[in-house]
């Protein structure tokens, strides 16, 4: 491992608030979901991913990519959601070996119930504090950071 | 609760990568710490906070603020670090009721050993992908986001 130069002042001015955000923001969102709807932030992310997919259905491997979770973790999350009636595991006619998950009507209802409160929190904690110019400036930078964090196998071919 | 407008395209372009970052980045950092040094990211953050304090010492309440953890959570983290000899709980002569934590020499050695690998990851996953202009632009925006996420009691008086 090569020795890297320590962070500059400008880099620290980005890194310190970012570490604060990755500590505090998940907890802020998590608390709201559990308190208001008895679902975790991860549950919510799974339900959103399914709701945005054709026929409300995704292979577990694609659901793992979409939610940035490991396959074993997503399997446990889906099983837990299935026990609560919010998703259902199904076989795909085209690919019977692959496990798929689909959103149930109850899962959709839970998502709809959780959405306004989630939106309220996201606006209150984030967007109410940023100008439209800041939002436009930050988006592409965060997009590049997020892309850089993907494991190589998930990155688009170059 | 008022009904808020859904996120605009520009807001989604910020929010989606941000949710990805808060999911993936903690895991990326955590994996490295546990694998290389047997400490968690939270452990590391505590050790850094102590190392940056006068006499390597902080009240547990201040350590909770510095690391964005609850007092009960920070107490458990400090106890675990104490069992491993990395920090020590001490009484403060000026305030005998308040619990303080101090970094041990072994804690300092662990921090020094973990730092180069941490720096390497932070550069590889973040700063290698950003121009100096992007770093300077993102810093103040993330700073405002981080400040917005603080609970009201921790915000500086206005």
XYZ file of N, CA, C and O in Angstrom, chain B residues 37-144:
432
model
N -8.182 -4.313 11.484
C -7.770 -3.932 12.841
C -8.703 -4.415 13.944
O -8.472 -4.108 15.119
N -9.733 -5.157 13.583
C -10.634 -5.678 14.600
C -11.404 -4.604 15.366
O -11.874 -4.845 16.468
N -11.490 -3.408 14.788
C -12.314 -2.371 15.419
C -13.388 -1.941 14.444
O -13.229 -2.075 13.221
N -14.507 -1.442 14.989
C -15.595 -0.978 14.127
C -15.336 0.469 13.731
O -14.495 1.163 14.315
N -16.077 0.934 12.740
C -16.011 2.349 12.341
C -16.359 3.250 13.526
O -15.748 4.299 13.721
N -17.343 2.818 14.329
C -17.707 3.607 15.511
C -16.536 3.669 16.482
O -16.221 4.734 17.027
N -15.889 2.517 16.721
C -14.694 2.504 17.580
C -13.664 3.525 17.079
O -13.110 4.311 17.849
N -13.425 3.484 15.777
C -12.419 4.378 15.185
C -12.797 5.839 15.415
O -11.954 6.659 15.785
N -14.076 6.151 15.197
C -14.537 7.533 15.371
C -14.338 7.996 16.811
O -13.947 9.130 17.066
N -14.589 7.094 17.762
C -14.374 7.428 19.173
C -12.895 7.683 19.440
O -12.521 8.674 20.084
N -12.041 6.814 18.926
C -10.596 6.976 19.149
C -10.104 8.294 18.528
O -9.307 9.016 19.141
N -10.597 8.616 17.329
C -10.199 9.883 16.687
C -10.651 11.071 17.535
O -9.876 12.004 17.773
N -11.907 11.031 17.996
C -12.423 12.153 18.792
C -11.581 12.366 20.043
O -11.259 13.498 20.405
N -11.211 11.269 20.708
C -10.385 11.395 21.920
C -8.994 11.938 21.568
O -8.458 12.800 22.272
N -8.434 11.445 20.471
C -7.064 11.850 20.111
C -6.985 13.330 19.766
O -5.923 13.940 19.853
N -8.127 13.911 19.371
C -8.134 15.330 18.990
C -8.510 16.229 20.163
O -8.616 17.445 19.992
N -8.742 15.643 21.340
C -9.162 16.430 22.497
C -7.957 16.723 23.403
O -7.001 15.944 23.418
N -8.016 17.826 24.160
C -6.925 18.135 25.082
C -6.731 16.980 26.062
O -7.717 16.429 26.581
N -5.505 16.605 26.285
C -5.149 15.495 27.173
C -5.815 14.176 26.779
O -6.013 13.298 27.622
N -6.196 14.060 25.484
C -6.833 12.827 24.981
C -8.056 12.447 25.825
O -8.327 11.275 26.039
N -8.808 13.429 26.290
C -9.877 13.117 27.234
C -11.149 13.880 26.908
O -11.106 15.054 26.555
N -12.288 13.204 27.055
C -13.589 13.842 26.835
C -14.609 13.290 27.819
O -14.549 12.120 28.201
N -15.561 14.160 28.223
C -16.721 13.657 28.957
C -17.526 12.757 28.033
O -17.597 13.009 26.832
N -18.174 11.751 28.582
C -18.971 10.858 27.728
C -20.063 11.639 26.990
O -20.358 11.336 25.828
N -20.651 12.635 27.633
C -21.696 13.421 26.953
C -21.114 14.161 25.744
O -21.746 14.239 24.696
N -19.895 14.695 25.893
C -19.272 15.388 24.756
C -18.853 14.393 23.674
O -18.922 14.693 22.482
N -18.429 13.219 24.124
C -18.059 12.172 23.169
C -19.301 11.722 22.382
O -19.221 11.451 21.179
N -20.451 11.677 23.048
C -21.701 11.329 22.375
C -22.019 12.356 21.292
O -22.356 12.001 20.154
N -21.880 13.647 21.630
C -22.121 14.693 20.624
C -21.125 14.597 19.483
O -21.494 14.685 18.310
N -19.851 14.404 19.830
C -18.798 14.392 18.808
C -18.987 13.245 17.821
O -18.627 13.361 16.652
N -19.550 12.150 18.293
C -19.702 10.981 17.424
C -21.145 10.787 16.943
O -21.431 9.818 16.242
N -22.031 11.702 17.336
C -23.444 11.622 16.944
C -24.096 10.331 17.433
O -24.927 9.739 16.744
N -23.701 9.873 18.618
C -24.319 8.684 19.210
C -25.079 9.075 20.470
O -24.793 10.099 21.085
N -26.030 8.238 20.861
C -26.746 8.487 22.101
C -25.814 8.192 23.281
O -24.816 7.482 23.139
N -26.168 8.741 24.443
C -25.325 8.528 25.625
C -25.276 7.047 25.997
O -24.211 6.523 26.372
N -26.394 6.349 25.875
C -26.380 4.922 26.238
C -25.536 4.121 25.240
O -24.798 3.216 25.626
N -25.603 4.498 23.971
C -24.806 3.799 22.966
C -23.316 4.067 23.180
O -22.499 3.141 23.141
N -22.965 5.330 23.438
C -21.545 5.656 23.606
C -21.003 4.971 24.875
O -19.837 4.548 24.904
N -21.838 4.830 25.884
C -21.395 4.150 27.102
C -21.025 2.700 26.799
O -20.003 2.197 27.274
N -21.844 2.047 25.990
C -21.546 0.655 25.633
C -20.286 0.562 24.781
O -19.469 -0.340 24.963
N -20.122 1.511 23.848
C -18.932 1.500 22.987
C -17.671 1.699 23.832
O -16.668 1.004 23.661
N -17.744 2.642 24.772
C -16.577 2.933 25.618
C -16.254 1.725 26.500
O -15.081 1.366 26.678
N -17.273 1.076 27.026
C -17.030 -0.127 27.843
C -16.336 -1.215 27.026
O -15.418 -1.882 27.499
N -16.792 -1.379 25.803
C -16.184 -2.392 24.937
C -14.731 -2.029 24.613
O -13.842 -2.886 24.625
N -14.474 -0.755 24.350
C -13.100 -0.310 24.076
C -12.227 -0.460 25.317
O -11.039 -0.766 25.227
N -12.833 -0.238 26.479
C -12.080 -0.351 27.737
C -11.668 -1.807 27.976
O -10.535 -2.083 28.379
N -12.592 -2.739 27.681
C -12.263 -4.160 27.844
C -11.087 -4.557 26.959
O -10.309 -5.432 27.296
N -10.954 -3.898 25.811
C -9.849 -4.212 24.904
C -8.609 -3.352 25.165
O -7.651 -3.389 24.403
N -8.676 -2.529 26.223
C -7.506 -1.749 26.626
C -7.232 -0.521 25.774
O -6.154 0.075 25.856
N -8.207 -0.107 24.958
C -7.954 1.013 24.034
C -8.329 2.375 24.621
O -7.795 3.402 24.201
N -9.269 2.367 25.551
C -9.587 3.599 26.286
C -9.711 3.239 27.768
O -9.745 2.051 28.137
N -9.757 4.267 28.608
C -9.929 4.054 30.049
C -10.936 5.078 30.538
O -10.919 6.233 30.100
N -11.816 4.657 31.428
C -12.736 5.631 32.023
C -12.038 6.264 33.216
O -11.374 5.570 33.996
N -12.181 7.564 33.346
C -11.522 8.286 34.447
C -12.499 9.263 35.073
O -13.489 9.659 34.457
N -12.200 9.620 36.315
C -12.966 10.677 36.971
C -12.254 12.001 36.708
O -11.017 12.059 36.681
N -13.013 13.038 36.502
C -12.426 14.359 36.304
C -12.318 15.047 37.664
O -13.294 15.083 38.415
N -11.136 15.583 38.022
C -10.978 16.244 39.321
C -11.955 17.415 39.480
O -12.448 17.676 40.566
N -12.260 18.112 38.366
C -13.135 19.298 38.457
C -14.621 18.927 38.512
O -15.443 19.754 38.859
N -14.958 17.708 38.108
C -16.378 17.361 38.007
C -16.501 15.861 38.245
O -16.584 15.077 37.310
N -16.525 15.482 39.515
C -16.402 14.076 39.858
C -17.617 13.254 39.459
O -17.544 12.032 39.395
N -18.752 13.923 39.216
C -19.930 13.148 38.849
C -19.916 12.727 37.379
O -20.582 11.791 36.983
N -19.153 13.497 36.562
C -19.192 13.229 35.124
C -18.190 12.143 34.752
O -17.050 12.168 35.192
N -18.639 11.191 33.962
C -17.733 10.144 33.470
C -16.952 10.694 32.282
O -17.515 11.329 31.390
N -15.651 10.448 32.294
C -14.788 10.845 31.186
C -14.131 9.602 30.615
O -13.949 8.613 31.309
N -13.735 9.694 29.358
C -12.961 8.612 28.749
C -11.651 9.199 28.256
O -11.596 10.348 27.805
N -10.606 8.408 28.352
C -9.307 8.847 27.861
C -8.692 7.748 26.996
O -8.959 6.559 27.196
N -7.912 8.189 26.027
C -7.240 7.264 25.112
C -6.030 6.658 25.817
O -5.252 7.370 26.441
N -5.873 5.346 25.737
C -4.659 4.721 26.282
C -3.563 4.725 25.208
O -3.826 4.997 24.039
N -2.331 4.397 25.618
C -1.248 4.310 24.632
C -1.568 3.243 23.582
O -1.265 3.414 22.403
N -2.191 2.166 24.042
C -2.551 1.115 23.092
C -3.632 1.606 22.112
O -3.605 1.264 20.925
N -4.579 2.397 22.637
C -5.602 2.980 21.766
C -4.972 3.886 20.726
O -5.359 3.874 19.552
N -3.994 4.666 21.174
C -3.297 5.565 20.251
C -2.555 4.753 19.189
O -2.571 5.101 17.999
N -1.936 3.655 19.612
C -1.193 2.804 18.664
C -2.144 2.183 17.640
O -1.838 2.103 16.442
N -3.331 1.752 18.109
C -4.325 1.185 17.192
C -4.769 2.221 16.166
O -4.907 1.934 14.973
N -4.987 3.438 16.649
C -5.406 4.535 15.776
C -4.342 4.807 14.715
O -4.647 4.946 13.525
N -3.081 4.861 15.145
C -1.982 5.115 14.204
C -1.881 3.985 13.177
O -1.571 4.221 12.016
N -2.125 2.755 13.627
C -2.035 1.612 12.708
C -3.188 1.626 11.706
O -3.023 1.234 10.547
N -4.363 2.090 12.148
C -5.542 2.057 11.275
C -5.565 3.226 10.297
O -6.165 3.131 9.221
N -4.909 4.310 10.648
C -5.033 5.546 9.865
C -4.600 5.412 8.394
O -5.351 5.820 7.496
N -3.421 4.841 8.089
C -3.013 4.797 6.669
C -4.009 4.044 5.787
O -4.322 4.486 4.676
N -4.525 2.918 6.277
C -5.487 2.144 5.496
C -6.791 2.903 5.311
O -7.416 2.860 4.251
N -7.197 3.605 6.377
C -8.419 4.399 6.303
C -8.255 5.513 5.261
O -9.116 5.720 4.399
N -7.131 6.209 5.343
C -6.842 7.286 4.395
C -6.834 6.750 2.965
O -7.396 7.365 2.046
N -6.216 5.599 2.793
C -6.171 4.969 1.471
C -7.594 4.726 0.938
O -7.894 5.032 -0.209
N -8.459 4.185 1.785
C -9.833 3.913 1.352
C -10.583 5.201 1.020
O -11.334 5.269 0.052
N -10.412 6.192 1.887
C -11.130 7.450 1.682
C -10.676 8.096 0.367
O -11.490 8.603 -0.405
N -9.382 8.017 0.077
C -8.895 8.580 -1.194
C -9.381 7.734 -2.370
O -9.850 8.264 -3.372
N -9.274 6.407 -2.246
C -9.652 5.523 -3.351
C -11.141 5.625 -3.677
O -11.533 5.653 -4.842
N -11.960 5.682 -2.623
C -13.405 5.652 -2.853
C -14.001 7.024 -3.083
O -15.084 7.137 -3.634
N -13.320 8.058 -2.628
C -13.921 9.395 -2.750
C -13.062 10.367 -3.544
O -13.407 10.752 -4.644
N -11.948 10.753 -2.934
C -11.269 11.937 -3.452
C -10.570 11.693 -4.784
O -10.370 12.634 -5.543
N -10.238 10.444 -5.093
C -9.658 10.161 -6.406
C -10.655 10.434 -7.539
O -10.276 10.498 -8.701
N -11.931 10.562 -7.180
C -12.967 10.728 -8.204
C -13.486 12.158 -8.310
O -14.432 12.402 -9.042
N -12.907 13.047 -7.558
C -13.392 14.428 -7.538
C -12.264 15.390 -7.861
O -11.136 15.213 -7.401
N -12.586 16.420 -8.627
C -11.606 17.470 -8.896
C -11.540 18.396 -7.676
O -12.479 18.436 -6.871
N -10.453 19.152 -7.536
C -10.381 20.110 -6.422
C -11.560 21.082 -6.425
O -12.058 21.463 -5.359
N -12.030 21.458 -7.610
C -13.177 22.387 -7.681
C -14.434 21.716 -7.123
O -15.217 22.341 -6.414
N -14.607 20.429 -7.441
C -15.785 19.721 -6.928
C -15.705 19.576 -5.405
O -16.706 19.696 -4.708
N -14.502 19.314 -4.904
C -14.327 19.207 -3.453
C -14.709 20.522 -2.789
O -15.454 20.550 -1.801
N -14.233 21.623 -3.356
C -14.533 22.931 -2.759
C -16.023 23.256 -2.865
O -16.588 23.889 -1.983
N -16.670 22.828 -3.944
C -18.101 23.116 -4.106
C -18.950 22.261 -3.172
O -19.953 22.721 -2.617
N -18.547 20.992 -2.986
C -19.379 20.065 -2.209
C -19.267 20.310 -0.707
O -20.241 20.110 0.032
N -18.088 20.727 -0.245
C -17.861 20.893 1.197
C -18.929 21.726 1.894
O -19.599 21.239 2.810
N -19.142 22.967 1.451
C -20.118 23.819 2.149
C -21.536 23.264 2.085
O -22.314 23.418 3.029
N -21.873 22.601 0.971
C -23.227 22.043 0.845
C -23.416 20.897 1.840
O -24.430 20.824 2.550
N -22.425 20.011 1.924
C -22.528 18.900 2.882
C -22.505 19.434 4.318
O -23.179 18.897 5.195
N -21.754 20.488 4.532
C -21.716 21.104 5.863
C -23.106 21.595 6.268
O -23.541 21.387 7.405
N -23.815 22.202 5.339
C -25.167 22.686 5.656
C -26.123 21.528 5.865
O -27.004 21.591 6.726
